[in-house]
XYZ file of N, CA and C in Angstrom:
741
model
N -4.193 21.066 -29.380
C -4.868 21.412 -30.685
C -5.127 22.953 -30.694
N -4.570 23.637 -31.598
C -4.820 25.091 -31.813
C -6.009 25.292 -32.709
N -7.181 25.793 -32.216
C -8.284 25.984 -33.033
C -9.140 24.735 -33.189
N -9.409 24.350 -34.435
C -10.293 23.192 -34.740
C -9.418 21.967 -35.011
N -9.837 20.865 -34.467
C -9.086 19.621 -34.723
C -9.900 18.428 -34.380
N -9.291 17.243 -34.417
C -10.001 15.998 -34.057
C -9.338 15.176 -32.988
N -10.084 14.762 -32.068
C -9.582 13.925 -30.983
C -10.331 12.597 -31.119
N -9.491 11.494 -31.280
C -10.059 10.212 -31.437
C -9.706 9.248 -30.320
N -10.668 8.588 -29.752
C -10.436 7.702 -28.654
C -10.947 6.270 -29.122
N -10.078 5.257 -28.928
C -10.406 3.935 -29.387
C -10.024 2.937 -28.306
N -10.753 1.786 -28.228
C -10.384 0.743 -27.385
C -10.462 -0.572 -28.208
N -9.559 -1.447 -27.959
C -9.682 -2.840 -28.590
C -8.671 -3.808 -27.867
N -8.976 -5.077 -28.138
C -8.131 -6.128 -27.660
C -6.925 -6.345 -28.633
N -5.806 -6.509 -28.025
C -4.576 -6.741 -28.966
C -3.749 -7.899 -28.389
N -2.894 -8.496 -29.239
C -1.968 -9.523 -28.846
C -0.595 -8.971 -29.082
N 0.174 -8.895 -28.006
C 1.588 -8.445 -28.131
C 2.484 -9.711 -28.313
N 3.158 -9.671 -29.475
C 3.998 -10.869 -29.741
C 5.453 -10.585 -29.563
N 6.257 -11.585 -29.851
C 7.787 -11.416 -29.659
C 8.337 -10.328 -30.560
N 7.728 -10.146 -31.721
C 8.271 -9.059 -32.607
C 8.088 -7.717 -32.107
N 6.857 -7.538 -31.422
C 6.576 -6.229 -30.816
C 7.594 -5.967 -29.650
N 7.870 -6.970 -28.909
C 8.689 -6.867 -27.716
C 10.171 -6.562 -28.060
N 10.474 -6.871 -29.308
C 11.877 -6.513 -29.804
C 12.095 -5.046 -29.845
N 11.075 -4.265 -30.149
C 11.178 -2.841 -30.136
C 10.672 -2.125 -28.913
N 10.073 -2.887 -27.885
C 9.609 -2.408 -26.671
C 10.239 -3.346 -25.553
N 11.400 -2.964 -25.114
C 12.121 -3.896 -24.208
C 11.432 -4.307 -22.908
N 10.575 -3.392 -22.386
C 9.904 -3.557 -21.159
C 8.659 -4.523 -21.297
N 8.178 -4.611 -22.491
C 6.956 -5.291 -22.796
C 7.064 -6.822 -22.667
N 5.972 -7.531 -22.311
C 5.944 -8.937 -22.115
C 4.823 -9.458 -23.101
N 5.067 -10.512 -23.876
C 4.038 -11.005 -24.752
C 2.783 -11.440 -24.009
N 1.679 -11.319 -24.706
C 0.388 -11.648 -24.081
C -0.846 -10.953 -24.713
N -1.944 -11.136 -24.012
C -3.156 -10.490 -24.407
C -3.349 -9.170 -23.668
N -3.699 -8.097 -24.361
C -3.845 -6.825 -23.682
C -5.111 -6.131 -24.183
N -5.541 -5.211 -23.339
C -6.598 -4.285 -23.704
C -5.940 -2.838 -23.993
N -6.169 -2.329 -25.165
C -5.514 -1.103 -25.527
C -6.468 0.093 -25.632
N -6.081 1.236 -24.950
C -6.723 2.500 -25.090
C -5.855 3.390 -25.884
N -6.356 3.854 -26.996
C -5.604 4.707 -27.921
C -6.285 6.178 -27.937
N -5.488 7.181 -27.735
C -5.986 8.671 -27.815
C -5.140 9.315 -28.836
N -5.742 9.789 -29.829
C -4.969 10.587 -30.969
C -5.611 11.871 -31.236
N -4.660 12.847 -31.560
C -5.232 14.161 -31.948
C -4.544 14.596 -33.268
N -5.098 15.641 -33.814
C -4.472 16.223 -34.977
C -3.809 17.534 -34.713
N -3.191 17.588 -33.520
C -2.544 18.884 -33.121
C -1.216 19.104 -33.705
N -0.385 19.922 -32.999
C 0.892 20.361 -33.639
C 1.969 19.272 -33.452
N 1.806 18.255 -32.654
C 2.768 17.163 -32.528
C 3.976 17.563 -31.747
N 4.931 16.734 -31.641
C 6.116 16.991 -30.764
C 7.369 16.502 -31.499
N 8.494 17.199 -31.173
C 9.796 16.692 -31.769
C 10.391 15.639 -30.922
N 11.353 14.994 -31.491
C 11.964 13.811 -30.842
C 12.636 14.210 -29.470
N 13.218 15.441 -29.454
C 13.913 15.859 -28.231
C 12.997 16.132 -27.141
N 11.648 16.357 -27.366
C 10.690 16.395 -26.377
C 10.183 15.049 -25.955
N 9.905 14.165 -26.997
C 9.523 12.849 -26.731
C 10.432 12.064 -25.879
N 11.721 12.296 -25.991
C 12.741 11.538 -25.237
C 12.620 11.831 -23.745
N 12.023 12.877 -23.366
C 11.979 13.296 -21.903
C 10.489 13.414 -21.412
N 9.430 12.965 -22.193
C 8.108 13.166 -21.990
C 7.600 12.672 -20.656
N 8.092 11.571 -20.207
C 7.567 10.887 -18.987
C 8.499 11.150 -17.701
N 9.428 12.069 -17.915
C 10.348 12.392 -16.721
C 9.715 13.309 -15.835
N 9.727 13.036 -14.500
C 9.172 13.964 -13.465
C 9.742 15.372 -13.624
N 8.887 16.352 -13.607
C 9.185 17.749 -13.522
C 9.667 18.359 -14.864
N 9.572 17.500 -16.049
C 9.831 17.918 -17.342
C 8.568 18.601 -17.914
N 8.738 19.834 -18.353
C 7.625 20.511 -19.004
C 8.082 21.562 -20.010
N 7.212 21.758 -20.989
C 7.485 22.684 -22.088
C 6.718 24.042 -21.853
N 5.966 24.061 -20.742
C 5.136 25.176 -20.492
C 5.986 26.309 -19.795
N 5.464 27.479 -19.805
C 6.114 28.657 -19.141
C 6.251 28.382 -17.634
N 7.205 29.086 -17.076
C 7.444 28.893 -15.533
C 6.170 29.339 -14.789
N 5.724 28.461 -13.995
C 4.480 28.715 -13.142
C 3.288 28.125 -13.806
N 3.329 27.689 -15.081
C 2.101 27.230 -15.776
C 1.984 25.783 -15.767
N 2.943 25.019 -15.364
C 2.853 23.500 -15.337
C 3.902 22.906 -14.350
N 3.555 21.778 -13.755
C 4.475 21.134 -12.725
C 5.310 20.123 -13.439
N 4.980 19.631 -14.603
C 5.838 18.623 -15.215
C 5.592 17.249 -14.602
N 4.443 17.066 -13.795
C 4.169 15.823 -13.140
C 2.998 14.989 -13.760
N 2.260 15.610 -14.673
C 1.099 14.990 -15.184
C 1.379 13.619 -15.885
N 2.225 13.641 -16.928
C 2.517 12.520 -17.711
C 3.323 11.506 -16.850
N 4.215 12.020 -15.989
C 4.937 11.101 -15.067
C 4.050 10.356 -14.130
N 2.987 10.998 -13.721
C 1.981 10.377 -12.877
C 1.246 9.282 -13.615
N 0.897 9.585 -14.855
C 0.132 8.624 -15.738
C 1.029 7.404 -15.914
N 2.258 7.732 -16.257
C 3.163 6.593 -16.558
C 3.257 5.687 -15.277
N 3.374 6.311 -14.093
C 3.538 5.482 -12.873
C 2.275 4.675 -12.630
N 1.086 5.266 -12.790
C -0.185 4.541 -12.599
C -0.233 3.302 -13.558
N 0.070 3.584 -14.849
C 0.040 2.487 -15.794
C 0.948 1.391 -15.518
N 2.181 1.643 -15.156
C 3.134 0.676 -14.751
C 2.778 -0.069 -13.478
N 2.131 0.639 -12.509
C 1.731 0.019 -11.253
C 0.769 -1.054 -11.501
N -0.014 -0.874 -12.575
C -1.043 -1.899 -12.956
C -0.646 -2.782 -14.030
N 0.727 -2.955 -14.094
C 1.316 -3.920 -15.058
C 1.049 -3.645 -16.474
N 0.875 -2.332 -16.828
C 0.572 -1.961 -18.163
C 1.697 -1.182 -18.844
N 1.493 -0.752 -20.013
C 2.524 -0.101 -20.754
C 1.929 1.149 -21.545
N 2.730 2.161 -21.697
C 2.307 3.283 -22.427
C 3.323 3.743 -23.544
N 2.756 3.973 -24.728
C 3.587 4.254 -25.882
C 3.036 5.473 -26.543
N 3.957 6.266 -27.191
C 3.557 7.498 -27.833
C 4.200 7.627 -29.165
N 3.401 8.067 -30.276
C 4.005 8.427 -31.510
C 3.575 9.825 -31.783
N 4.527 10.634 -32.317
C 4.210 11.985 -32.650
C 5.197 12.524 -33.543
N 4.800 13.434 -34.493
C 5.615 14.131 -35.388
C 5.108 15.616 -35.458
N 6.094 16.581 -35.599
C 5.643 17.997 -35.770
C 4.599 18.112 -36.872
N 3.565 18.810 -36.623
C 2.485 19.104 -37.584
C 1.629 17.868 -38.074
N 1.908 16.731 -37.407
C 1.047 15.602 -37.799
C 0.261 14.934 -36.598
N 0.348 15.654 -35.538
C -0.498 15.026 -34.357
C 0.265 13.963 -33.444
N -0.473 13.549 -32.474
C 0.177 12.676 -31.483
C -0.818 11.531 -31.112
N -0.308 10.312 -30.891
C -1.113 9.225 -30.487
C -0.478 8.586 -29.257
N -1.286 8.476 -28.216
C -0.837 7.756 -26.942
C -1.570 6.414 -26.979
N -0.869 5.331 -26.670
C -1.446 4.040 -26.553
C -1.146 3.438 -25.164
N -2.167 3.179 -24.390
C -2.015 2.547 -23.143
C -2.535 1.095 -23.145
N -1.771 0.199 -22.739
C -2.105 -1.230 -22.842
C -2.090 -1.876 -21.456
N -3.166 -2.519 -21.136
C -3.310 -3.233 -19.806
C -3.391 -4.738 -20.026
N -2.874 -5.579 -19.280
C -3.073 -7.031 -19.394
C -4.489 -7.414 -19.425
N -4.933 -8.212 -20.350
C -6.315 -8.762 -20.409
C -6.594 -9.738 -19.427
N -7.702 -9.754 -18.729
C -8.089 -10.704 -17.748
C -9.225 -11.426 -18.172
N -9.202 -12.841 -18.371
C -10.451 -13.654 -18.726
C -11.525 -13.343 -17.796
N -12.742 -13.455 -18.329
C -13.997 -13.108 -17.542
C -14.069 -14.066 -16.332
N -13.727 -15.347 -16.465
C -13.838 -16.276 -15.290
C -12.935 -15.864 -14.190
N -11.788 -15.287 -14.516
C -10.863 -14.860 -13.488
C -11.233 -13.615 -12.744
N -11.967 -12.800 -13.508
C -12.503 -11.602 -12.809
C -13.544 -11.890 -11.872
N -14.485 -12.911 -12.093
C -15.475 -13.343 -11.191
C -14.862 -14.025 -9.996
N -13.825 -14.805 -10.122
C -13.119 -15.408 -9.011
C -12.551 -14.446 -8.108
N -11.917 -13.397 -8.676
C -11.349 -12.323 -7.879
C -12.369 -11.585 -7.043
N -13.566 -11.321 -7.688
C -14.564 -10.650 -6.985
C -15.178 -11.493 -5.858
N -15.246 -12.749 -6.000
C -15.807 -13.658 -4.997
C -14.877 -13.694 -3.708
N -13.571 -13.643 -3.968
C -12.608 -13.862 -2.812
C -12.210 -12.589 -2.099
N -12.673 -11.446 -2.708
C -12.333 -10.112 -2.128
C -12.901 -9.977 -0.731
N -12.060 -9.614 0.199
C -12.539 -9.562 1.634
C -12.945 -8.136 1.861
N -13.966 -7.931 2.726
C -14.375 -6.634 3.112
C -13.448 -6.134 4.224
N -12.770 -4.998 4.057
C -11.894 -4.511 5.192
C -12.702 -4.294 6.381
N -11.974 -4.374 7.595
C -12.608 -4.161 8.825
C -13.025 -2.798 8.980
N -14.206 -2.618 9.704
C -14.796 -1.193 9.954
C -14.263 -0.764 11.278
N -14.650 0.460 11.657
C -14.159 1.040 12.839
C -15.085 2.143 13.329
N -14.791 2.673 14.506
C -15.650 3.682 15.126
C -14.868 4.907 15.459
N -13.626 5.013 15.000
C -12.761 6.126 15.368
C -13.206 7.345 14.565
N -12.582 8.446 14.997
C -12.849 9.815 14.331
C -11.752 10.068 13.365
N -12.092 10.418 12.095
C -11.134 10.758 11.092
C -11.391 12.136 10.535
N -10.244 12.859 10.434
C -10.274 14.174 9.778
C -9.717 14.003 8.387
N -10.618 14.348 7.409
C -10.339 14.164 6.007
C -10.196 15.523 5.337
N -9.030 15.826 4.736
C -8.795 17.084 4.217
C -8.436 16.933 2.701
N -9.236 17.606 1.787
C -9.090 17.375 0.402
C -9.756 18.644 -0.277
N -8.955 19.336 -1.127
C -9.443 20.541 -1.753
C -10.330 20.328 -2.873
N -10.335 19.081 -3.449
C -11.265 18.695 -4.480
C -12.602 18.290 -3.873
N -13.751 19.024 -3.992
C -14.996 18.664 -3.363
C -15.519 17.372 -3.642
N -15.433 16.865 -4.894
C -15.976 15.582 -5.328
C -15.264 14.477 -4.570
N -13.884 14.573 -4.445
C -13.124 13.549 -3.681
C -13.411 13.615 -2.261
N -13.551 14.793 -1.737
C -13.812 14.946 -0.281
C -15.197 14.257 -0.004
N -16.235 14.463 -0.791
C -17.550 13.893 -0.545
C -17.516 12.286 -0.634
N -16.717 11.837 -1.686
C -16.650 10.429 -1.855
C -15.893 9.780 -0.659
N -14.778 10.366 -0.316
C -14.019 9.805 0.819
C -14.799 9.757 2.087
N -15.574 10.887 2.311
C -16.389 10.894 3.550
C -17.432 9.840 3.518
N -18.117 9.628 2.430
C -19.162 8.630 2.266
C -18.604 7.265 2.464
N -17.420 6.988 1.987
C -16.792 5.648 1.999
C -16.530 5.325 3.501
N -15.879 6.303 4.149
C -15.455 6.017 5.553
C -16.683 5.947 6.490
N -17.713 6.735 6.240
C -18.898 6.655 7.036
C -19.584 5.310 6.833
N -19.505 4.766 5.649
C -20.111 3.454 5.379
C -19.482 2.381 6.250
N -18.174 2.577 6.560
C -17.484 1.616 7.420
C -17.481 1.925 8.843
N -18.364 2.845 9.292
C -18.612 3.177 10.646
C -17.802 4.300 11.350
N -16.890 4.885 10.546
C -16.107 5.934 11.101
C -16.873 7.293 11.260
N -16.514 8.117 12.252
C -17.062 9.451 12.287
C -16.042 10.327 11.502
N -16.610 11.064 10.501
C -15.685 11.824 9.568
C -15.924 13.225 9.681
N -14.784 13.992 9.877
C -14.874 15.404 9.891
C -14.200 15.862 8.495
N -14.967 16.495 7.656
C -14.491 16.844 6.296
C -14.163 18.251 6.206
N -12.918 18.566 5.666
C -12.466 19.931 5.469
C -11.902 20.125 4.087
N -12.296 21.169 3.454
C -11.920 21.438 2.047
C -10.620 22.259 1.970
N -10.306 22.909 3.159
C -9.036 23.706 3.211
C -8.298 23.342 4.546
N -6.954 23.632 4.475
C -6.188 23.462 5.720
C -6.714 24.307 6.843
N -7.217 25.516 6.566
C -7.705 26.423 7.635
C -8.867 25.811 8.263
N -9.794 25.110 7.483
C -10.935 24.447 8.110
C -10.485 23.237 9.037
N -9.460 22.524 8.483
C -9.005 21.386 9.187
C -8.377 21.853 10.565
N -7.527 22.967 10.595
C -6.939 23.364 11.804
C -8.021 23.976 12.764
N -9.092 24.477 12.347
C -10.192 24.960 13.132
C -10.882 23.767 13.857
N -11.127 22.675 13.114
C -11.730 21.449 13.623
C -10.819 20.790 14.687
N -9.458 20.751 14.351
C -8.610 20.170 15.270
C -8.372 20.925 16.492
N -8.428 22.273 16.375
C -8.276 23.118 17.465
C -9.420 23.007 18.520
N -10.670 22.817 17.985
C -11.874 22.700 18.759
C -11.978 21.368 19.397
N -11.538 20.299 18.667
C -11.739 18.941 19.193
C -10.530 18.358 19.910
N -9.415 19.108 19.864
C -8.128 18.644 20.443
C -7.881 17.213 20.216
N -7.767 16.353 21.218
C -7.273 15.043 21.180
C -8.340 14.017 20.739
N -9.487 14.468 20.243
C -10.624 13.535 19.903
C -10.524 12.993 18.491
N -9.486 13.375 17.822
C -9.296 12.881 16.357
C -8.196 11.847 16.346
N -8.493 10.699 15.774
C -7.569 9.550 15.821
C -6.734 9.521 14.540
N -7.299 9.970 13.432
C -6.540 9.842 12.146
C -6.730 10.998 11.272
N -5.685 11.556 10.620
C -5.717 12.579 9.650
C -5.453 11.959 8.296
N -6.368 12.147 7.316
C -6.100 11.732 5.925
C -6.097 13.044 5.117
N -5.041 13.444 4.605
C -4.832 14.644 3.939
C -4.192 14.625 2.630
N -4.589 15.432 1.701
C -3.909 15.589 0.387
C -2.587 16.183 0.655
N -1.617 15.949 -0.262
C -0.279 16.386 -0.052
C -0.148 17.807 -0.689
N -0.547 17.980 -1.908
C -0.431 19.261 -2.564
C -1.793 20.041 -2.496
N -1.726 21.118 -1.819
C -2.995 21.993 -1.704
C -2.540 23.436 -1.827
N -3.474 24.271 -2.324
C -3.157 25.681 -2.550
C -2.569 26.523 -1.378
N -3.174 26.301 -0.149
C -2.854 27.076 1.021
C -1.673 26.596 1.761
N -1.508 25.220 1.773
C -0.451 24.643 2.776
C -0.119 23.273 2.305
N 1.137 22.894 2.338
C 1.620 21.479 2.108
C 0.993 20.581 3.098
N 0.616 19.387 2.736
C 0.033 18.376 3.664
C 0.907 18.078 4.815
N 2.241 18.063 4.524
C 3.183 17.793 5.626
C 3.132 18.869 6.699
N 3.072 20.127 6.306
C 3.086 21.322 7.236
C 1.699 21.233 7.987
N 0.584 20.795 7.304
C -0.648 20.720 8.034
C -0.641 19.661 9.095
N 0.024 18.505 8.764
C 0.091 17.450 9.777
C 0.838 17.889 11.072
N 1.940 18.710 10.887
C 2.698 19.141 12.027
C 1.873 20.094 12.866
N 1.135 20.939 12.219
C 0.276 21.944 13.014
C -0.891 21.170 13.783
N -1.524 20.218 13.092
C -2.587 19.427 13.750
C -2.028 18.535 14.880
N -0.865 18.134 14.773
C -0.261 17.311 15.784
C -0.056 18.092 17.098
N 0.066 19.429 17.025
C 0.115 20.276 18.216
C -1.156 20.169 19.024
N -2.241 19.938 18.394
C -3.568 19.824 19.083
C -3.766 18.378 19.453
N -3.342 17.482 18.535
C -3.684 16.019 18.715
C -2.293 15.266 18.577
N -1.443 15.207 19.650
C -0.158 14.513 19.544
C -0.110 13.091 19.143
N -1.192 12.349 19.563
C -1.207 10.948 19.101
C -1.891 10.632 17.794
N -2.134 11.636 17.048
C -2.876 11.440 15.797
C -1.960 10.705 14.767
N -2.665 9.796 14.042
C -1.934 9.085 12.908
C -2.316 9.749 11.598
N -1.502 9.539 10.571
C -1.670 10.299 9.316
C -1.496 9.414 8.044
N -2.368 9.665 7.164
C -2.249 9.116 5.838
C -2.150 10.268 4.793
N -1.131 10.308 4.088
C -0.968 11.357 2.950
C -1.453 10.758 1.714
N -2.272 11.523 0.939
C -2.787 11.021 -0.372
C -2.484 12.015 -1.521
N -2.283 11.493 -2.658
C -1.963 12.346 -3.755
C -2.189 11.699 -5.097
N -2.543 12.395 -6.147
C -2.591 11.935 -7.436
C -1.311 11.664 -8.066
N -0.165 12.213 -7.477
C 1.120 12.031 -7.943
C 1.757 10.805 -7.287
N 2.707 10.110 -7.939
C 3.258 8.947 -7.376
C 4.041 9.240 -6.131
N 4.134 8.279 -5.159
C 4.832 8.501 -3.899
C 6.235 8.898 -4.059
N 6.923 8.234 -5.036
C 8.459 8.491 -5.244
C 8.609 9.988 -5.872
N 7.619 10.533 -6.592
C 7.717 11.827 -7.169
C 7.464 12.859 -6.021
N 6.435 12.613 -5.231
C 6.171 13.531 -4.105
C 7.349 13.635 -3.206
N 7.934 12.561 -2.775
C 9.058 12.608 -1.862
C 10.270 13.086 -2.447
N 10.412 13.114 -3.825
C 11.611 13.619 -4.556
C 11.813 15.002 -4.328
N 10.656 15.776 -4.238
C 10.835 17.238 -4.230
C 9.895 17.948 -3.241
N 9.844 17.361 -2.035
C 9.042 17.908 -0.938
C 9.489 17.515 0.416
N 8.812 17.952 1.407
C 9.152 17.681 2.755
C 8.606 16.423 3.271
N 8.004 15.633 2.443
C 7.376 14.367 2.771
C 8.443 13.251 2.961
N 8.443 12.571 3.995
C 9.535 11.518 4.257
C 9.146 10.268 3.470
N 10.130 9.403 3.266
C 9.972 8.225 2.535
C 9.132 7.171 3.220
N 9.033 7.249 4.587
C 8.504 6.182 5.422
C 7.084 6.490 5.851
N 6.387 7.423 5.210
C 5.068 7.779 5.800
C 4.037 6.915 5.086
N 2.850 6.957 5.683
C 1.685 6.157 5.059
C 1.130 6.944 3.884
N 1.123 6.309 2.712
C 0.776 7.021 1.510
C -0.389 6.327 0.735
N -1.367 7.068 0.283
C -2.475 6.510 -0.439
C -2.549 7.166 -1.810
N -2.422 6.329 -2.902
C -2.379 6.800 -4.237
C -3.776 7.059 -4.803
N -4.012 8.265 -5.368
C -5.263 8.616 -5.999
C -5.113 8.297 -7.444
N -6.148 7.807 -8.103
C -7.447 7.504 -7.533
C -7.429 6.113 -6.751
N -8.291 6.023 -5.748
C -8.321 4.840 -4.948
C -9.718 4.162 -5.014
N -9.752 2.931 -4.691
C -11.034 2.209 -4.626
C -11.589 2.265 -3.180
N -12.880 1.801 -3.029
C -13.531 1.790 -1.773
C -12.721 0.898 -0.865
N -12.313 -0.346 -1.340
C -11.635 -1.329 -0.538
C -10.255 -0.778 -0.122
N -9.551 -0.051 -0.993
C -8.192 0.417 -0.701
C -8.197 1.349 0.351
N -9.156 2.387 0.260
C -9.305 3.440 1.285
C -9.654 2.795 2.661
N -10.597 1.918 2.706
C -11.092 1.382 3.956
C -9.931 0.477 4.563
N -9.223 -0.219 3.749
C -8.178 -1.162 4.222
C -6.974 -0.421 4.704
N -6.601 0.724 4.052
C -5.449 1.560 4.485
C -5.763 2.227 5.771
N -7.013 2.706 5.957
C -7.486 3.346 7.096
C -7.384 2.471 8.333
N -7.954 1.244 8.245
C -7.861 0.288 9.278
C -6.358 -0.112 9.613
N -5.540 -0.278 8.539
C -4.059 -0.710 8.768
C -3.362 0.363 9.575
N -3.563 1.627 9.210
C -2.831 2.709 10.012
C -3.385 2.864 11.374
N -4.639 2.840 11.563
C -5.214 2.990 12.939
C -4.804 1.823 13.756
N -4.599 0.530 13.285
C -4.229 -0.552 14.085
C -2.693 -0.612 14.274
N -1.953 0.241 13.549
C -0.557 0.222 13.663
C -0.089 0.984 14.961
N 1.222 0.837 15.325
C 1.732 1.412 16.528
C 2.403 2.767 16.202
N 2.197 3.710 17.112
C 2.848 4.937 16.929
C 2.119 5.875 16.011
N 2.527 7.195 15.970
C 1.950 8.180 15.150
C 2.936 8.489 13.978
N 2.362 8.879 12.865
C 3.137 9.257 11.760
C 3.771 10.715 12.050
N 5.086 10.758 11.975
C 5.757 12.017 12.380
C 6.485 12.583 11.182
């Protein structure tokens, strides 16, 4: 929106019927919860809409955008069995609609009751994340499960900790995309101090997008952001209990 405009956010329950699925081939009939976000901005032409969710597609100047934002959103929505739709016309604004399958209240309670608490541990974890809020959250979660957590906001801090503690670190959890150094390069340097260290790479971008255009291998341990308390704790225990180090 250039200058003054209106941003409208709505939520409501909807029913997707067969007629709707005729124009949206991937959709499945059923009850959904819809989040709608509309603006009164400049809108987009069809040639842009046709490529909107493709990884690395951007209309911004070179160096001003990665082209991964909407591709990441699309991936997260589809991972959760949802759908995303967009309507836009030049000079008439844009509307994004995100629909997630509705879950009856009784099913939500059953799911909550049977959820198992991930196993705790006493190992030492080096957590590297340039976003301070995520770093604090991750540290708090892991400490709640008994781990000793070394928190570093930059690769330089992480390397300093690894150099001083040498082989005393059991697991590295690091963001993939950081200003100073790629997560994969950081892992290689830390492995020089801690050869047996295991690694979890985390990112807000989808795993297939990250591996498409980076040094990250397809078979590494990957944690998608945003993550829940249970997901982080379970992944940490899974990797620590596994055999061999991530290379």
